[in-house]
Short mmCIF file of C-alpha atoms and ligand atoms in Angstrom, two decimals:
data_model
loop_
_atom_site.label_atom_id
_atom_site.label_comp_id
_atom_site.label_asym_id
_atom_site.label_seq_id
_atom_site.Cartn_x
_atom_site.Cartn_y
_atom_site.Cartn_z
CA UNK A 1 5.43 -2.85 61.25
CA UNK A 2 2.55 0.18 61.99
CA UNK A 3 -0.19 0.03 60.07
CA UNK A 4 -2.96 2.34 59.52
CA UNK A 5 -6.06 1.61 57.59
CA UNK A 6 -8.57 4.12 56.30
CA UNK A 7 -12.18 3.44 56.71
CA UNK A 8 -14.72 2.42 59.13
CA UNK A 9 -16.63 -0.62 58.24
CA UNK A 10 -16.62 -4.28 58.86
CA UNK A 11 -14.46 -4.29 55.57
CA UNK A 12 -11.80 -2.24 57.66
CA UNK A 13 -12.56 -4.25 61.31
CA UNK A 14 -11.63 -7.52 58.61
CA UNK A 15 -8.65 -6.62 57.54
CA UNK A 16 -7.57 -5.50 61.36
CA UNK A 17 -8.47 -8.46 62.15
CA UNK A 18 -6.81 -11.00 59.47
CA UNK A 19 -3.69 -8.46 59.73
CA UNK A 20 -3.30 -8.54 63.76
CA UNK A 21 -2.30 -12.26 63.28
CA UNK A 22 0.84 -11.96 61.55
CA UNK A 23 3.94 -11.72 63.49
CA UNK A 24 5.05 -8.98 61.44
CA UNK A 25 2.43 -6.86 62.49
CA UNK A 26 3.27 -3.98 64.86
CA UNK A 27 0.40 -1.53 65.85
CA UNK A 28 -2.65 -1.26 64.08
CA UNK A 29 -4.33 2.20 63.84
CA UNK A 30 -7.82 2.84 62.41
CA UNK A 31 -9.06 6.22 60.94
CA UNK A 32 -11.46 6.48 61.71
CA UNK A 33 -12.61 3.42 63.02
CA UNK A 34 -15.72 2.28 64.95
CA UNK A 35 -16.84 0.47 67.65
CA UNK A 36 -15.38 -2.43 67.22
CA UNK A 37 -12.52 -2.02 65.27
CA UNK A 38 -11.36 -0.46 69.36
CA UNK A 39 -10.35 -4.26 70.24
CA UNK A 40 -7.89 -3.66 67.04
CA UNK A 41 -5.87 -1.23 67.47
CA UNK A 42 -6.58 2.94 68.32
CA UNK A 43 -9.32 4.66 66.39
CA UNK A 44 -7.87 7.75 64.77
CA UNK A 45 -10.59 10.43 64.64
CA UNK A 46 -9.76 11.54 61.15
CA UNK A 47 -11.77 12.98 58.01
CA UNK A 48 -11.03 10.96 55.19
CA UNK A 49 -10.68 14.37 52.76
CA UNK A 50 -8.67 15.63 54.68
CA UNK A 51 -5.44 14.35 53.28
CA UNK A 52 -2.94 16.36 54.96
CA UNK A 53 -4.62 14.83 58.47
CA UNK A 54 -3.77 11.77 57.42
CA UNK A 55 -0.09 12.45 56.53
CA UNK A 56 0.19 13.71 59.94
CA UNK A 57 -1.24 10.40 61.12
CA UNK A 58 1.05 8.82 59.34
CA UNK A 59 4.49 10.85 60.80
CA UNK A 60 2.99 10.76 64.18
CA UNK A 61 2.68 6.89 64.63
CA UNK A 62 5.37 5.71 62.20
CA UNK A 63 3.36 4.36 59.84
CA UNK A 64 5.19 1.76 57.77
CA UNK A 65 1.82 0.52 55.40
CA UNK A 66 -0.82 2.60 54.75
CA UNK A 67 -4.27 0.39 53.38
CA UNK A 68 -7.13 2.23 52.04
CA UNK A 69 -10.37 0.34 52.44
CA UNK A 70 -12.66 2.88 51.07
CA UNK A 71 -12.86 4.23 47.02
CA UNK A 72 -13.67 7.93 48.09
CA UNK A 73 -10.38 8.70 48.98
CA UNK A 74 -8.73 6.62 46.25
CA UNK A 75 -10.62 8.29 43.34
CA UNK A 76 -10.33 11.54 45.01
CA UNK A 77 -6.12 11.36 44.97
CA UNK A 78 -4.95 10.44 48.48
CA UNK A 79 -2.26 7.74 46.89
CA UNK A 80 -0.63 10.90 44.61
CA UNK A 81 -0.84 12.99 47.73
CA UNK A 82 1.25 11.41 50.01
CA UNK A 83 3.98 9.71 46.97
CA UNK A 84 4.10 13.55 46.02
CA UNK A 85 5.41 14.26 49.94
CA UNK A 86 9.44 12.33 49.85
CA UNK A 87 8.88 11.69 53.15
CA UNK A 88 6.98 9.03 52.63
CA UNK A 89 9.18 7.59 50.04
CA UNK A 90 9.26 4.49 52.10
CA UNK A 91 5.67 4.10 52.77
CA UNK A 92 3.76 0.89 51.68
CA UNK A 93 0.65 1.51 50.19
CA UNK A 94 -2.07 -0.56 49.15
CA UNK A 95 -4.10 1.65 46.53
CA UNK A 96 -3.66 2.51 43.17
CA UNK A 97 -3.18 6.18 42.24
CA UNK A 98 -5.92 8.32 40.99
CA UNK A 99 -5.78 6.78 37.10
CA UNK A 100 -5.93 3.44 38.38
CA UNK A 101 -8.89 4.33 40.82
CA UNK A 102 -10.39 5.28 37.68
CA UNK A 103 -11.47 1.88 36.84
CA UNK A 104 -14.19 2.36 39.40
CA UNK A 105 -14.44 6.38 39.57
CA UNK A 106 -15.66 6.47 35.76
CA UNK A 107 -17.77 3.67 34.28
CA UNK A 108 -17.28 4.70 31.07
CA UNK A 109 -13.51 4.48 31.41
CA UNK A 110 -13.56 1.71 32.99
CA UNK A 111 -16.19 -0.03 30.02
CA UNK A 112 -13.88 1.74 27.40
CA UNK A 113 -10.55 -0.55 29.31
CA UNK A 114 -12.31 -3.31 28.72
CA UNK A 115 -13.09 -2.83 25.10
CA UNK A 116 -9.49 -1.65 24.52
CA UNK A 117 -8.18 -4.42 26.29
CA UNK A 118 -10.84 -7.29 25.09
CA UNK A 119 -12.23 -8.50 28.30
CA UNK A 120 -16.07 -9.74 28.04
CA UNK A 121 -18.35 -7.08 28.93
CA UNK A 122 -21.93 -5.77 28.80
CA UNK A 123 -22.14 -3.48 25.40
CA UNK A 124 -22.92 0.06 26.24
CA UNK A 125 -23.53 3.71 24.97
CA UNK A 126 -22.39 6.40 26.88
CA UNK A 127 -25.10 9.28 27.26
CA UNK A 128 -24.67 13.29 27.39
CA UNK A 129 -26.87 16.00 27.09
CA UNK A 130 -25.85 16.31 23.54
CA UNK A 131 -27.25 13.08 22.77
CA UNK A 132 -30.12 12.62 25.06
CA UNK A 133 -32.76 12.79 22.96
CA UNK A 134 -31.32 10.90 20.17
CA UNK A 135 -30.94 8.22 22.87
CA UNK A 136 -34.47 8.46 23.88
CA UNK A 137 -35.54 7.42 20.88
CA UNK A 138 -33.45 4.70 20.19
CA UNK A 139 -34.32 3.43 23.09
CA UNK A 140 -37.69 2.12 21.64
CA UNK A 141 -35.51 -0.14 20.07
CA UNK A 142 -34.02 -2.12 22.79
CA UNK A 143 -35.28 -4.70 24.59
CA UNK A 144 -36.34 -4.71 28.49
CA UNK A 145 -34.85 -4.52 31.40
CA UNK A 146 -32.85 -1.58 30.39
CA UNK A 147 -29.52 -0.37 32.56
CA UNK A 148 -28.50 3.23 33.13
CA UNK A 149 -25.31 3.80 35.21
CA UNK A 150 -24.34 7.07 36.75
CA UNK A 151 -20.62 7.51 35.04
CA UNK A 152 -19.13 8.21 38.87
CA UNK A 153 -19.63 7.54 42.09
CA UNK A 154 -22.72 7.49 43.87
CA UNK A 155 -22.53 5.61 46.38
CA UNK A 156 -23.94 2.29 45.27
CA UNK A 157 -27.33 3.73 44.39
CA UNK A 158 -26.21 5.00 40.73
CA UNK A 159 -27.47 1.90 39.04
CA UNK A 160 -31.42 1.62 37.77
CA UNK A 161 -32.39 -1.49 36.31
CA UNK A 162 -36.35 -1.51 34.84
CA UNK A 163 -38.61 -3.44 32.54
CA UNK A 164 -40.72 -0.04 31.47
CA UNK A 165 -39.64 1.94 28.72
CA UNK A 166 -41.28 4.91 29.79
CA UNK A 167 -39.54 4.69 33.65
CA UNK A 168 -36.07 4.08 31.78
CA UNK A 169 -36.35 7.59 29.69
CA UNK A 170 -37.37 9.57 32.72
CA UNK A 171 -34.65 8.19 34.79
CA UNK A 172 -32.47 8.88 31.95
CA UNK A 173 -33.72 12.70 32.13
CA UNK A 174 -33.61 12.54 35.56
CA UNK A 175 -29.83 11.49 35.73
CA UNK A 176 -28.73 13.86 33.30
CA UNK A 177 -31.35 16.59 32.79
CA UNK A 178 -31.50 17.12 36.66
CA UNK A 179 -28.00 15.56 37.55
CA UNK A 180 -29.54 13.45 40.16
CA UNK A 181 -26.30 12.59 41.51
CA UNK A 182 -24.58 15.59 39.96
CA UNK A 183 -21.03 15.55 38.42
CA UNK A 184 -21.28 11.84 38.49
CA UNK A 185 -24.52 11.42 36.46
CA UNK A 186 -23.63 14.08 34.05
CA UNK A 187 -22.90 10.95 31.82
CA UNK A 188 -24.72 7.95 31.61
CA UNK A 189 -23.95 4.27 30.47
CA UNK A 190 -27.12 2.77 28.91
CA UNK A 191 -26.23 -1.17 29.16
CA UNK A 192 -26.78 -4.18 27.93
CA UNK A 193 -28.64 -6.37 30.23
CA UNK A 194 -26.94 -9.80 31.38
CA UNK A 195 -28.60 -12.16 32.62
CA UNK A 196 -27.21 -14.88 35.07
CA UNK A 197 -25.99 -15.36 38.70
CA UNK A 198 -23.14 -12.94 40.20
CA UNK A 199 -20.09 -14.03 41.74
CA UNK A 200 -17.19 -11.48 42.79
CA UNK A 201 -13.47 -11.62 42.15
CA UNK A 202 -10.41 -10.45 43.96
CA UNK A 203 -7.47 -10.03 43.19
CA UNK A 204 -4.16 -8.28 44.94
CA UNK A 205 -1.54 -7.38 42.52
CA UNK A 206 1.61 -5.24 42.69
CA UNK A 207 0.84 -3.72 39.00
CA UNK A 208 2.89 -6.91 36.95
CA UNK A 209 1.77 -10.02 38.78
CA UNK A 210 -1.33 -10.83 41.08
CA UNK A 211 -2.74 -13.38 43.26
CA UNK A 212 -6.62 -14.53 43.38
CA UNK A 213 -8.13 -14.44 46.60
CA UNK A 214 -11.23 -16.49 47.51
CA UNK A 215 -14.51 -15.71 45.24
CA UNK A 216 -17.95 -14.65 47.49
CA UNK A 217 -21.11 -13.70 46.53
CA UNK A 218 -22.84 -10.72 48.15
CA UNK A 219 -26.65 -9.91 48.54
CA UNK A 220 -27.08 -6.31 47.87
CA UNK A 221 -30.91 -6.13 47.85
CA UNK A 222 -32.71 -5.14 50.81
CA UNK A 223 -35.70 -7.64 50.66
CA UNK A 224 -36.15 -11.75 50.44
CA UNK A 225 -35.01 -13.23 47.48
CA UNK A 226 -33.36 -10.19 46.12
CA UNK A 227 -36.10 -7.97 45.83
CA UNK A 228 -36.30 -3.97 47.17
CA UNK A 229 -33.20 -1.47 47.06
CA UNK A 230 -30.16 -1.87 46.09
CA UNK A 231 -27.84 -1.14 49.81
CA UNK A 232 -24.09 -1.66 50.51
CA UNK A 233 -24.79 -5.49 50.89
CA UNK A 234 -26.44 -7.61 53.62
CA UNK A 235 -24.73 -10.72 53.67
CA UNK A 236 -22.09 -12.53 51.55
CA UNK A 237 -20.58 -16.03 51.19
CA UNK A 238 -17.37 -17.62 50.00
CA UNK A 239 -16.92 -20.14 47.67
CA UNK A 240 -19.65 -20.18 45.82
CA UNK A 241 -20.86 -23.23 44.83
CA UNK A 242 -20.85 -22.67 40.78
CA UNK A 243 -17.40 -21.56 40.61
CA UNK A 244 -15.38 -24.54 39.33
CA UNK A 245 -11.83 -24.79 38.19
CA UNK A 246 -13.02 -24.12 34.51
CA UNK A 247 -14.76 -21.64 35.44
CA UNK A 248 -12.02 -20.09 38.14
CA UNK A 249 -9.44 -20.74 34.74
CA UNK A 250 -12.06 -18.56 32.48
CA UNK A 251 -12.23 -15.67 34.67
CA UNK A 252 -8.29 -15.74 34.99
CA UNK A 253 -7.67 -15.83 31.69
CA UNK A 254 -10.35 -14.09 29.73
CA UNK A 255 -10.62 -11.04 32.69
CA UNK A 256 -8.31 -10.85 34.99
CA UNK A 257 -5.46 -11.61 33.40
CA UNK A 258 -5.95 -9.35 30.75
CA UNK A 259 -6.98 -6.27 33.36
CA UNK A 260 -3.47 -6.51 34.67
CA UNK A 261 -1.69 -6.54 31.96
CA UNK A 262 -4.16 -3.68 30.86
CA UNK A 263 -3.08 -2.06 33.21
CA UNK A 264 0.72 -2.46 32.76
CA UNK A 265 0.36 -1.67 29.02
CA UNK A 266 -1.65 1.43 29.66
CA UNK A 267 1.10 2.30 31.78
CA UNK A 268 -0.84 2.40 35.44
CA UNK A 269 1.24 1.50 38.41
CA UNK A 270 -1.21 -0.36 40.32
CA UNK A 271 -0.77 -2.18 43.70
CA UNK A 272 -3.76 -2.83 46.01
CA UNK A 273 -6.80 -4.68 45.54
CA UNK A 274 -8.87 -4.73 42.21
CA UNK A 275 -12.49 -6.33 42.71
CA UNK A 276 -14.26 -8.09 39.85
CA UNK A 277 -17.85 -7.75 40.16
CA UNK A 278 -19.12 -10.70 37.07
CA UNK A 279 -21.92 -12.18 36.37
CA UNK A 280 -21.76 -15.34 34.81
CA UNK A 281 -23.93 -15.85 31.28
CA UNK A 282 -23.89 -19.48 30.62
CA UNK A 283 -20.91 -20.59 32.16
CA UNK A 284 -19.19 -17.78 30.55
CA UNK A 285 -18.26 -14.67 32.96
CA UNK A 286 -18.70 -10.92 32.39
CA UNK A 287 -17.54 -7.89 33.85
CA UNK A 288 -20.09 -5.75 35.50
CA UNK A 289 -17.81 -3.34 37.55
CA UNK A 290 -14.55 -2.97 38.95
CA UNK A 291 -13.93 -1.85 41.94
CA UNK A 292 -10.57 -0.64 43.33
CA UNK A 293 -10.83 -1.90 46.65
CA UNK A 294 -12.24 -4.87 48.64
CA UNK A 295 -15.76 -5.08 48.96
CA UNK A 296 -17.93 -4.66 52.23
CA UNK A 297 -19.38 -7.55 53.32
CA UNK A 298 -17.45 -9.30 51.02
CA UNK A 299 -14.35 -8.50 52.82
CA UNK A 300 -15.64 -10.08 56.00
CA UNK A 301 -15.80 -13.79 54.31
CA UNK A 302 -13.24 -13.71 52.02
CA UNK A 303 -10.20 -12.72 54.31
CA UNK A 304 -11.50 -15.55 56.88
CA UNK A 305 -10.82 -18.07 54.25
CA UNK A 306 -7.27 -16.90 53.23
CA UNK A 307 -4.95 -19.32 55.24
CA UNK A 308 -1.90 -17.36 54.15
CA UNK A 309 -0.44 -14.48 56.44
CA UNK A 310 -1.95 -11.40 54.51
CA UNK A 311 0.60 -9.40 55.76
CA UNK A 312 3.16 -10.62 54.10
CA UNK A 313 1.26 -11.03 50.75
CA UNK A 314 0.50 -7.19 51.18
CA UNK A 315 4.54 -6.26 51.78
CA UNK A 316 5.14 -8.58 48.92
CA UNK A 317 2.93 -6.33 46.71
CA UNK A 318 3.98 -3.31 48.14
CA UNK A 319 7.85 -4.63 47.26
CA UNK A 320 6.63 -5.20 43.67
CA UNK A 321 7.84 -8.84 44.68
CA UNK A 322 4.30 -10.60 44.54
CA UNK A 323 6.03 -13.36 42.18
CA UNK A 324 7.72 -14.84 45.13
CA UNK A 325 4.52 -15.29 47.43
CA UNK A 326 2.06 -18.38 47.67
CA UNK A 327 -1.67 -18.28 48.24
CA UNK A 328 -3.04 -21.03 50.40
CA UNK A 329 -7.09 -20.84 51.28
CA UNK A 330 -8.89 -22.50 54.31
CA UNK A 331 -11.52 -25.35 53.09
CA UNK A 332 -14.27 -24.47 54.90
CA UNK A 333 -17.16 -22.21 53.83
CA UNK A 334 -18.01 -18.86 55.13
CA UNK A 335 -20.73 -16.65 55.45
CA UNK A 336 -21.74 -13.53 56.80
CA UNK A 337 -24.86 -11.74 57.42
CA UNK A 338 -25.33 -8.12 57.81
CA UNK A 339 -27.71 -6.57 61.28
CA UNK A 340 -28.91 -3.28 59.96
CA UNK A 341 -31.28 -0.18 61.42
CA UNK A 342 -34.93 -0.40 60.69
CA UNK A 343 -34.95 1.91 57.51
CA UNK A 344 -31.88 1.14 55.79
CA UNK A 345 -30.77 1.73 53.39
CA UNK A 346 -33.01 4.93 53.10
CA UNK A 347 -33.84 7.36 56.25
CA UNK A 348 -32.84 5.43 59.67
CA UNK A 349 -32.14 5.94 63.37
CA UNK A 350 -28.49 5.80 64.88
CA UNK A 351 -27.65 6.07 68.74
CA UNK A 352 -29.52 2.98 69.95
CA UNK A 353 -27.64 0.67 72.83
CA UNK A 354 -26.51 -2.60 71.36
CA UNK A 355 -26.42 -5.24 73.55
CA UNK A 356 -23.91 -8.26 72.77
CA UNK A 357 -24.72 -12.26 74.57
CA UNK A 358 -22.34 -14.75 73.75
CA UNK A 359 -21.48 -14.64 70.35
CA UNK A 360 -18.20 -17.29 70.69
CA UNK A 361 -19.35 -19.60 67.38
CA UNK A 362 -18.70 -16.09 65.02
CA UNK A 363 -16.39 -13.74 64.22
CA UNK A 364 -18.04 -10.03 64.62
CA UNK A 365 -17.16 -7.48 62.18
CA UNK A 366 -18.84 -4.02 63.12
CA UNK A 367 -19.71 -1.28 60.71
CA UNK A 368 -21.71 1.39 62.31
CA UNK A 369 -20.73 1.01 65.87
CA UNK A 370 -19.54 3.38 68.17
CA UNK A 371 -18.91 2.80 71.61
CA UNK A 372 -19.86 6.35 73.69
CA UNK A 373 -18.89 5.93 77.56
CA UNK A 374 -18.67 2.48 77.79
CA UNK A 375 -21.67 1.73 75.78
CA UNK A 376 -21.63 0.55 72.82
CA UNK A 377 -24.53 2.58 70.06
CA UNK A 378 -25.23 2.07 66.85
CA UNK A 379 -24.28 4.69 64.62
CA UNK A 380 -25.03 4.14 61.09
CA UNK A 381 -27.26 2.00 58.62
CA UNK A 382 -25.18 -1.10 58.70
CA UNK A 383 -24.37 -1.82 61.99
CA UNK A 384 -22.81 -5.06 62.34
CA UNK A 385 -21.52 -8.32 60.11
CA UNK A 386 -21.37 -11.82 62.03
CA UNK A 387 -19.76 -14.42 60.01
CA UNK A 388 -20.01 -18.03 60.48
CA UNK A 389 -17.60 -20.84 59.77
CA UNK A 390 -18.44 -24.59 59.00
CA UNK A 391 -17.80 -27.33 56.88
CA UNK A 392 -20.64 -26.55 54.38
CA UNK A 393 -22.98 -23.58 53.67
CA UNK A 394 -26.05 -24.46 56.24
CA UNK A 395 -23.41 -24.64 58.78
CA UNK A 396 -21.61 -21.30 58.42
CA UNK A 397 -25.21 -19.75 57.94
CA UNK A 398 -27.07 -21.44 61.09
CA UNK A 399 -23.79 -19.74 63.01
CA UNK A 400 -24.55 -16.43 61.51
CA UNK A 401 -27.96 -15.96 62.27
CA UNK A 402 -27.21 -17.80 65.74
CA UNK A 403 -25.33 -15.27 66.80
CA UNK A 404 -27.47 -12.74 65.45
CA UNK A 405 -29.74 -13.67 68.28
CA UNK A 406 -27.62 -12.80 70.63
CA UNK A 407 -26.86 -9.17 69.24
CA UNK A 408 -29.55 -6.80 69.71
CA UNK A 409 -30.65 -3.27 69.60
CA UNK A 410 -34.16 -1.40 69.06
CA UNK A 411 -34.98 -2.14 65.14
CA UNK A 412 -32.64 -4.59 64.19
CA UNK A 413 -33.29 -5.85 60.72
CA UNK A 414 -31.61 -8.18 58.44
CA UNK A 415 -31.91 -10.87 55.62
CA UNK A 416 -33.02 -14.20 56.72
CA UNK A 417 -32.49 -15.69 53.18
CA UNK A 418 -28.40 -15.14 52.19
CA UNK A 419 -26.92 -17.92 50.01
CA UNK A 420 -30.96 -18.84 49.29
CA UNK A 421 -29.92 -19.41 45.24
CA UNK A 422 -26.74 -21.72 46.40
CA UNK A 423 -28.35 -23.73 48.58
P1 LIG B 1 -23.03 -2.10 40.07
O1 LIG B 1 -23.19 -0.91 40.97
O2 LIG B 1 -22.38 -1.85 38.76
O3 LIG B 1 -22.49 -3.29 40.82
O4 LIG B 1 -24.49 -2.59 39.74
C1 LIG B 1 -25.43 -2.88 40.76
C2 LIG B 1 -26.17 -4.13 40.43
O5 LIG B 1 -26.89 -3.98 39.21
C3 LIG B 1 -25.27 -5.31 40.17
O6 LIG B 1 -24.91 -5.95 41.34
C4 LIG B 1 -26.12 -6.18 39.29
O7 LIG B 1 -27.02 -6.92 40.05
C5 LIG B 1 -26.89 -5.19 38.49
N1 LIG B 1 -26.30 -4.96 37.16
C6 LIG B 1 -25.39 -4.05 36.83
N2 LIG B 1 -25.10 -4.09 35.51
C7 LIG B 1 -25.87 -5.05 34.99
C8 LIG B 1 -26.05 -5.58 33.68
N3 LIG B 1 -25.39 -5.09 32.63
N4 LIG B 1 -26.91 -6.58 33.52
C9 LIG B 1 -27.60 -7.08 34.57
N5 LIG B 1 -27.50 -6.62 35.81
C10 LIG B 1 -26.65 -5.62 36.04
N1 LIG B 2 -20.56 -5.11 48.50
C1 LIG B 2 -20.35 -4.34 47.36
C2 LIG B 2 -19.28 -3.33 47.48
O1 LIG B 2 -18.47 -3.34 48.39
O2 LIG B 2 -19.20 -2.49 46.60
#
């Protein structure tokens, strides 16, 4: 079977990876791709907007299963696109359509779900400019740290969390007075703060029945100990250590259970990947976000510990026949650390030579790679995931940052602390 998968991180390089092992797997296509992701399969230069591109794509190089790693195109409609062309009756896709993608394209749909649908949540007021400055007030009211959400996309960055009053109402302003991130700030969530540690879900389900892939945990910060900007993520591990079986059965039955069948009631044909961002209160989990995809650097420990041909669990969904399919996960730890650009995740340089020792003891997922004559650049603010293996935490991480010596470029940066609060 062809496959082609949209997107050009390590998340994308992961799932080449994991996918190139089954025997069912034919040619593997990447659009569009990076350095790394080469060693795959063929890098398709292609604009992920540009929907019609990718249907060509698709004819060209017989595309049996189509996987969309990113949520830009999902939100934006590429899954109703190409079902709305019968050619591609056949196709396998793994992405929900547009209304499903809306569980992470509008966080006040996707908080108004969960209220419907009783799954534990963070309370939350939705904020226009009709009620802005009733809002402001009330806000004198609530207790510190206060949460604002941009209601769409932005990119990761749409989420301020402060302790000041004053720096919550002018963010507030800011969001929707001056649309800081324009349509998608337009509305606000004002939230409930939860406090606890985070741990991240995933599922993949063919819309009635669903199978739970292996939890991680993901640093997002930029700084030690979780401190600085909020980026893509800089490292991630899988299992975490606080995730028991009561605590795995609690999340299935009080969230994720109840999200699919959600979704079935609300009528929303969904196959792909739904992510369960949670924080856990107490021993009791909550739902901070979904997401409609896998996560990036998640990705790049989580499919490493999946023992079962992903493949096949991915044509199972696509068949609707997930009921019929086992899940079987490797025993030993993973973890994953992300080599960034000096300046990330705000203003940095790209089109520095990378140079790569032996790096045998880890599994390298690229990001922003490129490789330009024979050389190998970087080309964006994440530039390359290395995840270790080993029988217990220390072990996975001393192979991670071990063969971070060994990969170097002008300004390499990254977080010498990941899985510091599991240790
Ligand atoms: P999100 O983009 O929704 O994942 O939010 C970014 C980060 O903000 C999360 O990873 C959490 O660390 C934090 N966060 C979001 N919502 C809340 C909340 N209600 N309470 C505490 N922390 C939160
Ligand atoms: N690592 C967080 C995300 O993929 O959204």
């Amino acid at each position: 079977m062809n496959i082609l998968i949209l997107g050009s991180g390590g998340r994308e390089h992961a799932l080449a990876w994991k996918i190139k092992q089954s025997p069912k797997c034919g040619k593997i296509f990447i659009a569009p791709g990076n350095g790394g992701t080469l060693k795959m399969g063929t890098n398709l230069d292609i604009d992920l907007k540009n929907f019609e591109k990718v249907g060509e794509a698709i004819e060209e190089n017989n595309i049996e299963m189509l996987i969309i790693g990113p949520e830009d195109p999902l939100v934006n409609g590429i899954v109703d696109h190409l079902r709305a062309n019968k050619d591609f009756k056949k196709l396998k896709i793994i992405g929900p359509k547009a209304k499903g993608a809306m569980l992470e394209g509008s966080k006040e749909y996707a908080k108004e779900f969960m209220k419907k649908h009783g799954i534990p949540t963070a309370d939350a007021r939705t904020v226009t400019k009709e009620n802005l400055e009733e809002t402001i007030k009330y806000m004198e009211r609530l207790d510190p740290p206060y949460v604002l959400k941009a209601d769409g996309l932005a990119g990761g960055k749409g989420v301020i969390i402060t302790e000041e009053l004053e720096e919550a109402r002018k963010s507030l302003r800011d969001l929707i007075e001056d649309k800081k991130f324009g349509a998608a700030s337009e509305k606000v969530l004002l939230e409930q703060f939860l406090r606890g540690i985070e741990v991240s879900f995933f599922v993949i389900t063919d819309g009635k029945d669903y199978r739970i892939l292996p939890e991680a945990k993901d640093y997002k910060r930029i700084g030690e100990r979780d401190t600085g900007l909020n980026t893509g993520g800089m490292g991630a591990v899988s299992p975490v250590v606080f995730v028991d079986r009561a605590f795995k059965e609690k999340v299935n039955k009080q969230i994720i259970k109840p999200t699919v069948e959600g979704l079935k009631k609300d009528k929303i044909d969904y196959c792909g990947f739904i992510f369960f961002g949670l924080i856990n209160v107490g021993g009791d989990p909550y739902v901070i976000e979904y997401n409609v995809r896998m996560g990036d650097p998640e990705t790049e420990v989580v499919l490493p510990r999946i023992k079962t041909d992903l493949l096949e669990l991915l044509i199972a969904a696509a068949d609707k026949n997930l009921i019929d399919t086992e899940i079987e996960y490797e025993r030993f730890t993973a973890s994953t650390v992300m080599y960034v650009s000096r300046g990330y995740p705000e203003f940095y340089e790209k089109g520095h030579e990378i140079s790569v020792g032996d790096i045998r003891t880890v599994l390298p997922f690229h990001a922003g790679t490129k490789m330009v004559d024979g050389k190998l650049i970087t080309n964006g603010g994440r530039v390359i995931s290395l995840t270790g293996l080993g029988k217990n935490l220390g072990e996975a991480l001393s192979k991670s940052y071990a063969g971070g010596k060994e990969v170097n470029w002008e300004g390499k940066k990254f977080r010498e602390d990941i899985g510091f609060d599991l240790k």
